[in-house]
JSON list of C-alpha atoms in Angstrom, two decimals:
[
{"chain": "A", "resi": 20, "resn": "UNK", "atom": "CA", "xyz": [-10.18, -6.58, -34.41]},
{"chain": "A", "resi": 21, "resn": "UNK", "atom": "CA", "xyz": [-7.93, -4.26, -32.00]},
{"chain": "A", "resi": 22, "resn": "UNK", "atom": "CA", "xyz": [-9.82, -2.60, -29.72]},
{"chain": "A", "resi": 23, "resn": "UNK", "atom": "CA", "xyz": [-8.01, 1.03, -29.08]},
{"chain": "A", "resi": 24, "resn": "UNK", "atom": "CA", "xyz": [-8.34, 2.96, -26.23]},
{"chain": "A", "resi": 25, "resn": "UNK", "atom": "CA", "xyz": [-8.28, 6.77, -26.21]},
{"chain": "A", "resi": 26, "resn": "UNK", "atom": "CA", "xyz": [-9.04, 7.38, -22.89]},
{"chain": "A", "resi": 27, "resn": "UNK", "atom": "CA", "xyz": [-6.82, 10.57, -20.79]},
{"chain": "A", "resi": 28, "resn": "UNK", "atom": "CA", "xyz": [-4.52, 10.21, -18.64]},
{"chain": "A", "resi": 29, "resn": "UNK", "atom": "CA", "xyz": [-5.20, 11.86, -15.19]},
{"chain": "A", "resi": 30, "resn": "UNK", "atom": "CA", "xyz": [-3.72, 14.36, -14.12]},
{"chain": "A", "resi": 31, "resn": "UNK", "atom": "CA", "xyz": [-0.68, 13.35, -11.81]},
{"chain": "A", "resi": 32, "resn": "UNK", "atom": "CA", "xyz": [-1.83, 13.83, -8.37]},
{"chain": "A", "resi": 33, "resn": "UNK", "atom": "CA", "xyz": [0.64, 15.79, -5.97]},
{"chain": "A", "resi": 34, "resn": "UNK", "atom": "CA", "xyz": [-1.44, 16.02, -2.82]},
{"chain": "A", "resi": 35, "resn": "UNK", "atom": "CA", "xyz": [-3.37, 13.17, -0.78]},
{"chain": "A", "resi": 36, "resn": "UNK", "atom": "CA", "xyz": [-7.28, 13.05, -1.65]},
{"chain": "A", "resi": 37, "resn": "UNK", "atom": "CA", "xyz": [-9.59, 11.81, 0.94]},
{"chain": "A", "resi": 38, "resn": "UNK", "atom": "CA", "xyz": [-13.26, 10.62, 0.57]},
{"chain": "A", "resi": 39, "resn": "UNK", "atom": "CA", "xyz": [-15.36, 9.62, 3.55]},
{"chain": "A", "resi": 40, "resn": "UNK", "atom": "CA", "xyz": [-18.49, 7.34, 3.12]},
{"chain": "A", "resi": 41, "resn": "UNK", "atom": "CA", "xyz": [-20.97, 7.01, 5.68]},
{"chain": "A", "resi": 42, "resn": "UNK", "atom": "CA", "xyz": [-23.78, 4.40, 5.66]},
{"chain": "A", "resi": 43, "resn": "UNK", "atom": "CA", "xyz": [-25.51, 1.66, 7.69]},
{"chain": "A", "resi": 44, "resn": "UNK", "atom": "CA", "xyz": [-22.64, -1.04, 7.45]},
{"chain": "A", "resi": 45, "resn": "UNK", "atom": "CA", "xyz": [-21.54, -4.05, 9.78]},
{"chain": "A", "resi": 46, "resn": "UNK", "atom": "CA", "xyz": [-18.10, -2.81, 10.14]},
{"chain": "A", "resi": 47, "resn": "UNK", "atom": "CA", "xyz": [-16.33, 0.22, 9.16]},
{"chain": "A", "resi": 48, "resn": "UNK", "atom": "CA", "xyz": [-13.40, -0.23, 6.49]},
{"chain": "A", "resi": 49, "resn": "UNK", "atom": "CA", "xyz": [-10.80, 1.93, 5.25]},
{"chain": "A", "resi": 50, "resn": "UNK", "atom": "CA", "xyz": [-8.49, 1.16, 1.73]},
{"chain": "A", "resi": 51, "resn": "UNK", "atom": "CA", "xyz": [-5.36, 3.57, 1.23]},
{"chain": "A", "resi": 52, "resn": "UNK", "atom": "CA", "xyz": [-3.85, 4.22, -1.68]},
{"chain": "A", "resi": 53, "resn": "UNK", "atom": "CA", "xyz": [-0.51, 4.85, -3.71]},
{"chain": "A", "resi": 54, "resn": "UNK", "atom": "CA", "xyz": [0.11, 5.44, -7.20]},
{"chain": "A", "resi": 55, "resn": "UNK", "atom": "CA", "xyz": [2.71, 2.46, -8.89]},
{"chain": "A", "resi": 56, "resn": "UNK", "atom": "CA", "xyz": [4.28, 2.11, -12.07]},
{"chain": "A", "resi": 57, "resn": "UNK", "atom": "CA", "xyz": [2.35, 0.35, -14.76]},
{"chain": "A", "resi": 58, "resn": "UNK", "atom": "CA", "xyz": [2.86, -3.29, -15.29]},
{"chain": "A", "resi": 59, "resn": "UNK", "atom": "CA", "xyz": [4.63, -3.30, -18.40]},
{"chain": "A", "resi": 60, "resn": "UNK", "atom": "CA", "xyz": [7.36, -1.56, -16.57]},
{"chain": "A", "resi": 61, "resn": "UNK", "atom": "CA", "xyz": [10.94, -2.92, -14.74]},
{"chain": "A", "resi": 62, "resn": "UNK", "atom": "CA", "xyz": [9.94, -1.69, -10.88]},
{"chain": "A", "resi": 63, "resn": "UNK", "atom": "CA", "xyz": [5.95, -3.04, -11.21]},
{"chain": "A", "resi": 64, "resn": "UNK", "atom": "CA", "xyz": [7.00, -6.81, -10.26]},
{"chain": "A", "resi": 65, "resn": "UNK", "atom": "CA", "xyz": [8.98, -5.41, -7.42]},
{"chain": "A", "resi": 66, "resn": "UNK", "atom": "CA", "xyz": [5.99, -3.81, -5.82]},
{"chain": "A", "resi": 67, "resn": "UNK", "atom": "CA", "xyz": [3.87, -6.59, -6.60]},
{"chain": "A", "resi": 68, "resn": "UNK", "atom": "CA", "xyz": [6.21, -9.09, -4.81]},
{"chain": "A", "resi": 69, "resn": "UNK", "atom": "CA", "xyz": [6.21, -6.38, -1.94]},
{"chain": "A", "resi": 70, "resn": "UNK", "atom": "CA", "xyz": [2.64, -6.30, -1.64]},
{"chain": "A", "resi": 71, "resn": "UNK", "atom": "CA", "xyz": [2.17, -10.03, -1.25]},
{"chain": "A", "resi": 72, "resn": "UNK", "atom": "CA", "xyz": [4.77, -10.14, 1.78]},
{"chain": "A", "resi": 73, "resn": "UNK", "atom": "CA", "xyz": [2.64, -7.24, 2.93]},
{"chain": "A", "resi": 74, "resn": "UNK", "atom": "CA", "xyz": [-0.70, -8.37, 3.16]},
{"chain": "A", "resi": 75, "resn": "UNK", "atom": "CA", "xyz": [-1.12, -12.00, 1.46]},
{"chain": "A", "resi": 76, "resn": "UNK", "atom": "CA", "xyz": [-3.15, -14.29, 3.58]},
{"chain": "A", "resi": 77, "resn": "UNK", "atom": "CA", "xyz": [-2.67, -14.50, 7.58]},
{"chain": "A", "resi": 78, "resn": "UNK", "atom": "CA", "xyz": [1.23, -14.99, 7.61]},
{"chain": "A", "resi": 79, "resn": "UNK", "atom": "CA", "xyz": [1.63, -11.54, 5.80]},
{"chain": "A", "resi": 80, "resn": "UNK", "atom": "CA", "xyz": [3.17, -8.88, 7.71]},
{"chain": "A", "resi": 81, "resn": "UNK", "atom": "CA", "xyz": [0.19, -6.61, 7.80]},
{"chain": "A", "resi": 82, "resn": "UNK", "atom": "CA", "xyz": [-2.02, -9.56, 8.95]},
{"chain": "A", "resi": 83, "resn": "UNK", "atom": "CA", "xyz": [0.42, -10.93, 12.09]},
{"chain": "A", "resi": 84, "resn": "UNK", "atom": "CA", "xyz": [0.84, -6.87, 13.25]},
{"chain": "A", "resi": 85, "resn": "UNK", "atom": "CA", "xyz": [-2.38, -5.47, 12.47]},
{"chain": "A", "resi": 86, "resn": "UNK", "atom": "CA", "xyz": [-4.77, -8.14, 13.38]},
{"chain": "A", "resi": 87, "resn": "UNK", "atom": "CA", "xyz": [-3.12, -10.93, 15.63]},
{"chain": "A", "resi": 88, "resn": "UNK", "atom": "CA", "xyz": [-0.70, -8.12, 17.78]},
{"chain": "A", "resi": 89, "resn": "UNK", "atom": "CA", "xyz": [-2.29, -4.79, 17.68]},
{"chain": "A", "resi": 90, "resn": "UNK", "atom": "CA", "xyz": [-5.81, -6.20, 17.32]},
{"chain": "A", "resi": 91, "resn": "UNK", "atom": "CA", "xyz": [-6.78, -2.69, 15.06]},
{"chain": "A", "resi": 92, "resn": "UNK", "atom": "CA", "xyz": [-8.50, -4.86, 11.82]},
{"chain": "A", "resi": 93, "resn": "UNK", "atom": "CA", "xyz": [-10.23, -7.87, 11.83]},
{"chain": "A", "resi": 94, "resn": "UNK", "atom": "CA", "xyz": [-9.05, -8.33, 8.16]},
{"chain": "A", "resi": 95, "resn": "UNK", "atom": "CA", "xyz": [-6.64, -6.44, 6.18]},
{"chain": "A", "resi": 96, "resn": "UNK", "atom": "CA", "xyz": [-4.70, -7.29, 2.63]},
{"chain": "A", "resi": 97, "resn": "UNK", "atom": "CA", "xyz": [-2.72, -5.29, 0.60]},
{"chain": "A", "resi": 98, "resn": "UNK", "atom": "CA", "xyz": [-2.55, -5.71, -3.24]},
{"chain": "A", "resi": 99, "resn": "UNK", "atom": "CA", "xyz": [-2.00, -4.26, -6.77]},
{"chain": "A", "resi": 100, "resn": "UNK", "atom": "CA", "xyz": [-3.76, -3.16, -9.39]},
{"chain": "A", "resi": 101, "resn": "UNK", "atom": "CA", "xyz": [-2.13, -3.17, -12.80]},
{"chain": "A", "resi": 102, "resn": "UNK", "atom": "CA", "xyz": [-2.88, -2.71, -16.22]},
{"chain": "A", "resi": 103, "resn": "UNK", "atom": "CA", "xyz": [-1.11, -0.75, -19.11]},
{"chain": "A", "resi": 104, "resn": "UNK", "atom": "CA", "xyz": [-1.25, 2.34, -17.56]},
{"chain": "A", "resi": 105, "resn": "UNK", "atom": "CA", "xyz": [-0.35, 3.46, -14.13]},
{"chain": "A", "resi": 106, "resn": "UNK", "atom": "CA", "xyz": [-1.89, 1.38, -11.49]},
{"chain": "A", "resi": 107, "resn": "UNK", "atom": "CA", "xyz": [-2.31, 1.36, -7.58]},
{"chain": "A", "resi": 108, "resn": "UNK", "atom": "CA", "xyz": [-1.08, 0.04, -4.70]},
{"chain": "A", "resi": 109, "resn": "UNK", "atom": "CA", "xyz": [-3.77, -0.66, -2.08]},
{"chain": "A", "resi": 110, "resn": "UNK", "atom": "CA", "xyz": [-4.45, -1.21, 1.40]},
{"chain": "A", "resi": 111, "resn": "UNK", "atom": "CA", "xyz": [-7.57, -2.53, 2.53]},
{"chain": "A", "resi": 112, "resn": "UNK", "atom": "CA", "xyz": [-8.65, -3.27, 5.87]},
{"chain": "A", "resi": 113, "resn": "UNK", "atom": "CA", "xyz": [-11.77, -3.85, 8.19]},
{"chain": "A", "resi": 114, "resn": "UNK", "atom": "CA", "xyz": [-11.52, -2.25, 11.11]},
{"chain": "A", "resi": 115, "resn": "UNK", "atom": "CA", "xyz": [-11.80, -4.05, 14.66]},
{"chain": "A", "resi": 116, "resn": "UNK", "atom": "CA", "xyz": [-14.72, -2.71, 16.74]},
{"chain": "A", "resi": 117, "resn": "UNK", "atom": "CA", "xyz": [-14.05, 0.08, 18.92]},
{"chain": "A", "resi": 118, "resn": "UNK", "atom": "CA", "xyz": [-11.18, 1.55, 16.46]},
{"chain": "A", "resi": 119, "resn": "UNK", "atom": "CA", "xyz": [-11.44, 4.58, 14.87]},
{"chain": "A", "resi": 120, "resn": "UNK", "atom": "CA", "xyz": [-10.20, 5.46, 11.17]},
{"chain": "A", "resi": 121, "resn": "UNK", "atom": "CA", "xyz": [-7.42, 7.46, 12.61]},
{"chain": "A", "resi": 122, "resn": "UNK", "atom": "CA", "xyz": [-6.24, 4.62, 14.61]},
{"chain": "A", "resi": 123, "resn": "UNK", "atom": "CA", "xyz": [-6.35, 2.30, 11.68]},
{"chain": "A", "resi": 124, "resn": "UNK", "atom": "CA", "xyz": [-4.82, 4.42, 9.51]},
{"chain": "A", "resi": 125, "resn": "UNK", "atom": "CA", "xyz": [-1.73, 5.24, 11.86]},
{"chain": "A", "resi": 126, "resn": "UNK", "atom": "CA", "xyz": [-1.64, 1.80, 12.29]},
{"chain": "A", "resi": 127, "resn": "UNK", "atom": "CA", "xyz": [-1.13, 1.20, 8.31]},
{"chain": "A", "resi": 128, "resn": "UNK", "atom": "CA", "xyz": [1.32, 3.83, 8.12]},
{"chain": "A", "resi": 129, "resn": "UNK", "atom": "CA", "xyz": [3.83, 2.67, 11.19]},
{"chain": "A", "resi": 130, "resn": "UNK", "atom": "CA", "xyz": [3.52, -0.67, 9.79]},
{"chain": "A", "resi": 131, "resn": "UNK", "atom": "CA", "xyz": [4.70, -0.22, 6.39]},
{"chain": "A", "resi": 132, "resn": "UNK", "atom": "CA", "xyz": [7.32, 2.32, 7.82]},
{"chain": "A", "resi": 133, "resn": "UNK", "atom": "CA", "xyz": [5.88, 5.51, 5.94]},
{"chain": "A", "resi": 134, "resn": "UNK", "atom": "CA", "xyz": [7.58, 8.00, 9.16]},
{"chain": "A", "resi": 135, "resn": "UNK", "atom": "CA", "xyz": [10.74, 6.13, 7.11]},
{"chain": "A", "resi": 136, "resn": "UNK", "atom": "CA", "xyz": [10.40, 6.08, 3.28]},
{"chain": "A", "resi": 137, "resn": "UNK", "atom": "CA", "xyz": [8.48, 6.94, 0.73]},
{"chain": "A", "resi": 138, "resn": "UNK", "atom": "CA", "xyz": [4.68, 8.75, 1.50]},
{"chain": "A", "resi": 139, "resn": "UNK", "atom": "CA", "xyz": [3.47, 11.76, 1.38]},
{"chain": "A", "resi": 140, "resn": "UNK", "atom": "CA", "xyz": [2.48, 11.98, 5.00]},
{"chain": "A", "resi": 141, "resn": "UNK", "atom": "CA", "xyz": [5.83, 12.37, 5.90]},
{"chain": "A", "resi": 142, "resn": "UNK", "atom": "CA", "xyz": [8.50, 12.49, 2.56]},
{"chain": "A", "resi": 143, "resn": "UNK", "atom": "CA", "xyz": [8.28, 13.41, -0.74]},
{"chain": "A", "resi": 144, "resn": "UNK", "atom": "CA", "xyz": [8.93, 10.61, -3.35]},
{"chain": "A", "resi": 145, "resn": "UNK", "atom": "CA", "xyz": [11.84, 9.03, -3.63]},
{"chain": "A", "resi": 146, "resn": "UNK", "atom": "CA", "xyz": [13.05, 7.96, -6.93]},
{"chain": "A", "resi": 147, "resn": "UNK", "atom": "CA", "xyz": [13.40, 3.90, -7.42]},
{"chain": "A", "resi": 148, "resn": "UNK", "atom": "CA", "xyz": [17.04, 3.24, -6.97]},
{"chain": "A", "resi": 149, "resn": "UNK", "atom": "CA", "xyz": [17.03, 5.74, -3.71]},
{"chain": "A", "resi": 150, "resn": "UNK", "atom": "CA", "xyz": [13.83, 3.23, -2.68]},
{"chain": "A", "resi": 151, "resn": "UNK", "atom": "CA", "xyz": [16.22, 0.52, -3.06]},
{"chain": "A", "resi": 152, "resn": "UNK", "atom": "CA", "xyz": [19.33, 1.58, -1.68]},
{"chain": "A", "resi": 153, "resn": "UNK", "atom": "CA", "xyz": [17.22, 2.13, 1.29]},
{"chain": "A", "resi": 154, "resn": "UNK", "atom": "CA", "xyz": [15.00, -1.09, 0.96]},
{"chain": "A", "resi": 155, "resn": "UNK", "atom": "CA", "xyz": [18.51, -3.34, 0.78]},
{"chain": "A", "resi": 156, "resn": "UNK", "atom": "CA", "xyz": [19.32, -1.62, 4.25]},
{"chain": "A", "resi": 157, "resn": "UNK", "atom": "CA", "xyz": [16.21, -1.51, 5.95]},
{"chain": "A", "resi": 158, "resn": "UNK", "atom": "CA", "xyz": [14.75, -4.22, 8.63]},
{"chain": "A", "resi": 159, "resn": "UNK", "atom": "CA", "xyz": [11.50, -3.61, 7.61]},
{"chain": "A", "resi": 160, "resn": "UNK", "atom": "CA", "xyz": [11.66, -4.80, 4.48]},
{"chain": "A", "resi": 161, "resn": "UNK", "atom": "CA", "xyz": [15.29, -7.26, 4.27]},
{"chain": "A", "resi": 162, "resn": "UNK", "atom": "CA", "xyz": [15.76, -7.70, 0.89]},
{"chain": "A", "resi": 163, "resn": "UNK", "atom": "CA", "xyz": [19.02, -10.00, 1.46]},
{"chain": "A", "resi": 164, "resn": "UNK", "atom": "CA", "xyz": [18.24, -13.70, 2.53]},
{"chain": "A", "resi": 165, "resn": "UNK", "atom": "CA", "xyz": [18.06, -14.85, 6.11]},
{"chain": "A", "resi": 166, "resn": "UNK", "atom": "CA", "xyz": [17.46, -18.23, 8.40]},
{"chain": "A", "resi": 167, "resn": "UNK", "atom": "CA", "xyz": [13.68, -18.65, 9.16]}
]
């Protein structure tokens, strides 16, 4: 039998949400958060490739910056979440000790370039092919091939 599921959408979210825990913990952590495409759609393979050269294992981009150069997380990844519906891109790192969330979280932010595309900390959504256009161009993120 075909399970069905009714369950609502949310609402679409047009402002950041925060949520602080406190607690008695080894290390503090912090996981950010954007809203993706679901996977059934075109652009949800494309931000699943992008989030492995982000923060797959230690040669990942977030990994060599964040951890071995800026020394700001002793771990960090970066992966997706999909399912039929809408799913999420996240960050999630442990922080190094001494570093405070707002550190950690700049630190996120200058690393995936968010003072340069798409975020609400500093842009409004862009749609897709603007992301592209821009992605194609950008050093941060080459998307044409190149010598290693």
């Amino acid at each position: 039998d075909l399970i069905v599921r009714d369950i609502p959408k949310e609402p679409k979210q047009t402002a950041p949400r925060r949520k602080t825990v406190e607690g008695n913990v080894p290390v503090d952590a912090i996981m950010i958060a954007y809203h993706i495409c679901a996977r059934i759609d075109a652009e949800y393979y494309a931000t699943d490739l992008v989030s492995d050269l982000l923060g797959t294992g230690a040669s990942s981009r977030l990994y060599k910056e964040l951890v071995q150069e800026k020394h700001l997380f002793s771990h960090i990844t970066c992966y997706v979440s999909g399912y039929d519906d809408e799913g999420l891109l996240v960050f999630d790192g442990k922080l190094s000790q001494g570093v405070s969330l707002e550190e950690a979280e700049k630190g996120i932010l200058e690393a995936i370039g968010c003072a340069r595309f798409q975020g609400y900390y500093f842009s409004k959504p862009v749609k897709s092919d603007l992301a592209t256009q821009y992605l194609s161009h950008s050093t941060l993120f080459p998307m044409a091939p190149h010598k290693v």
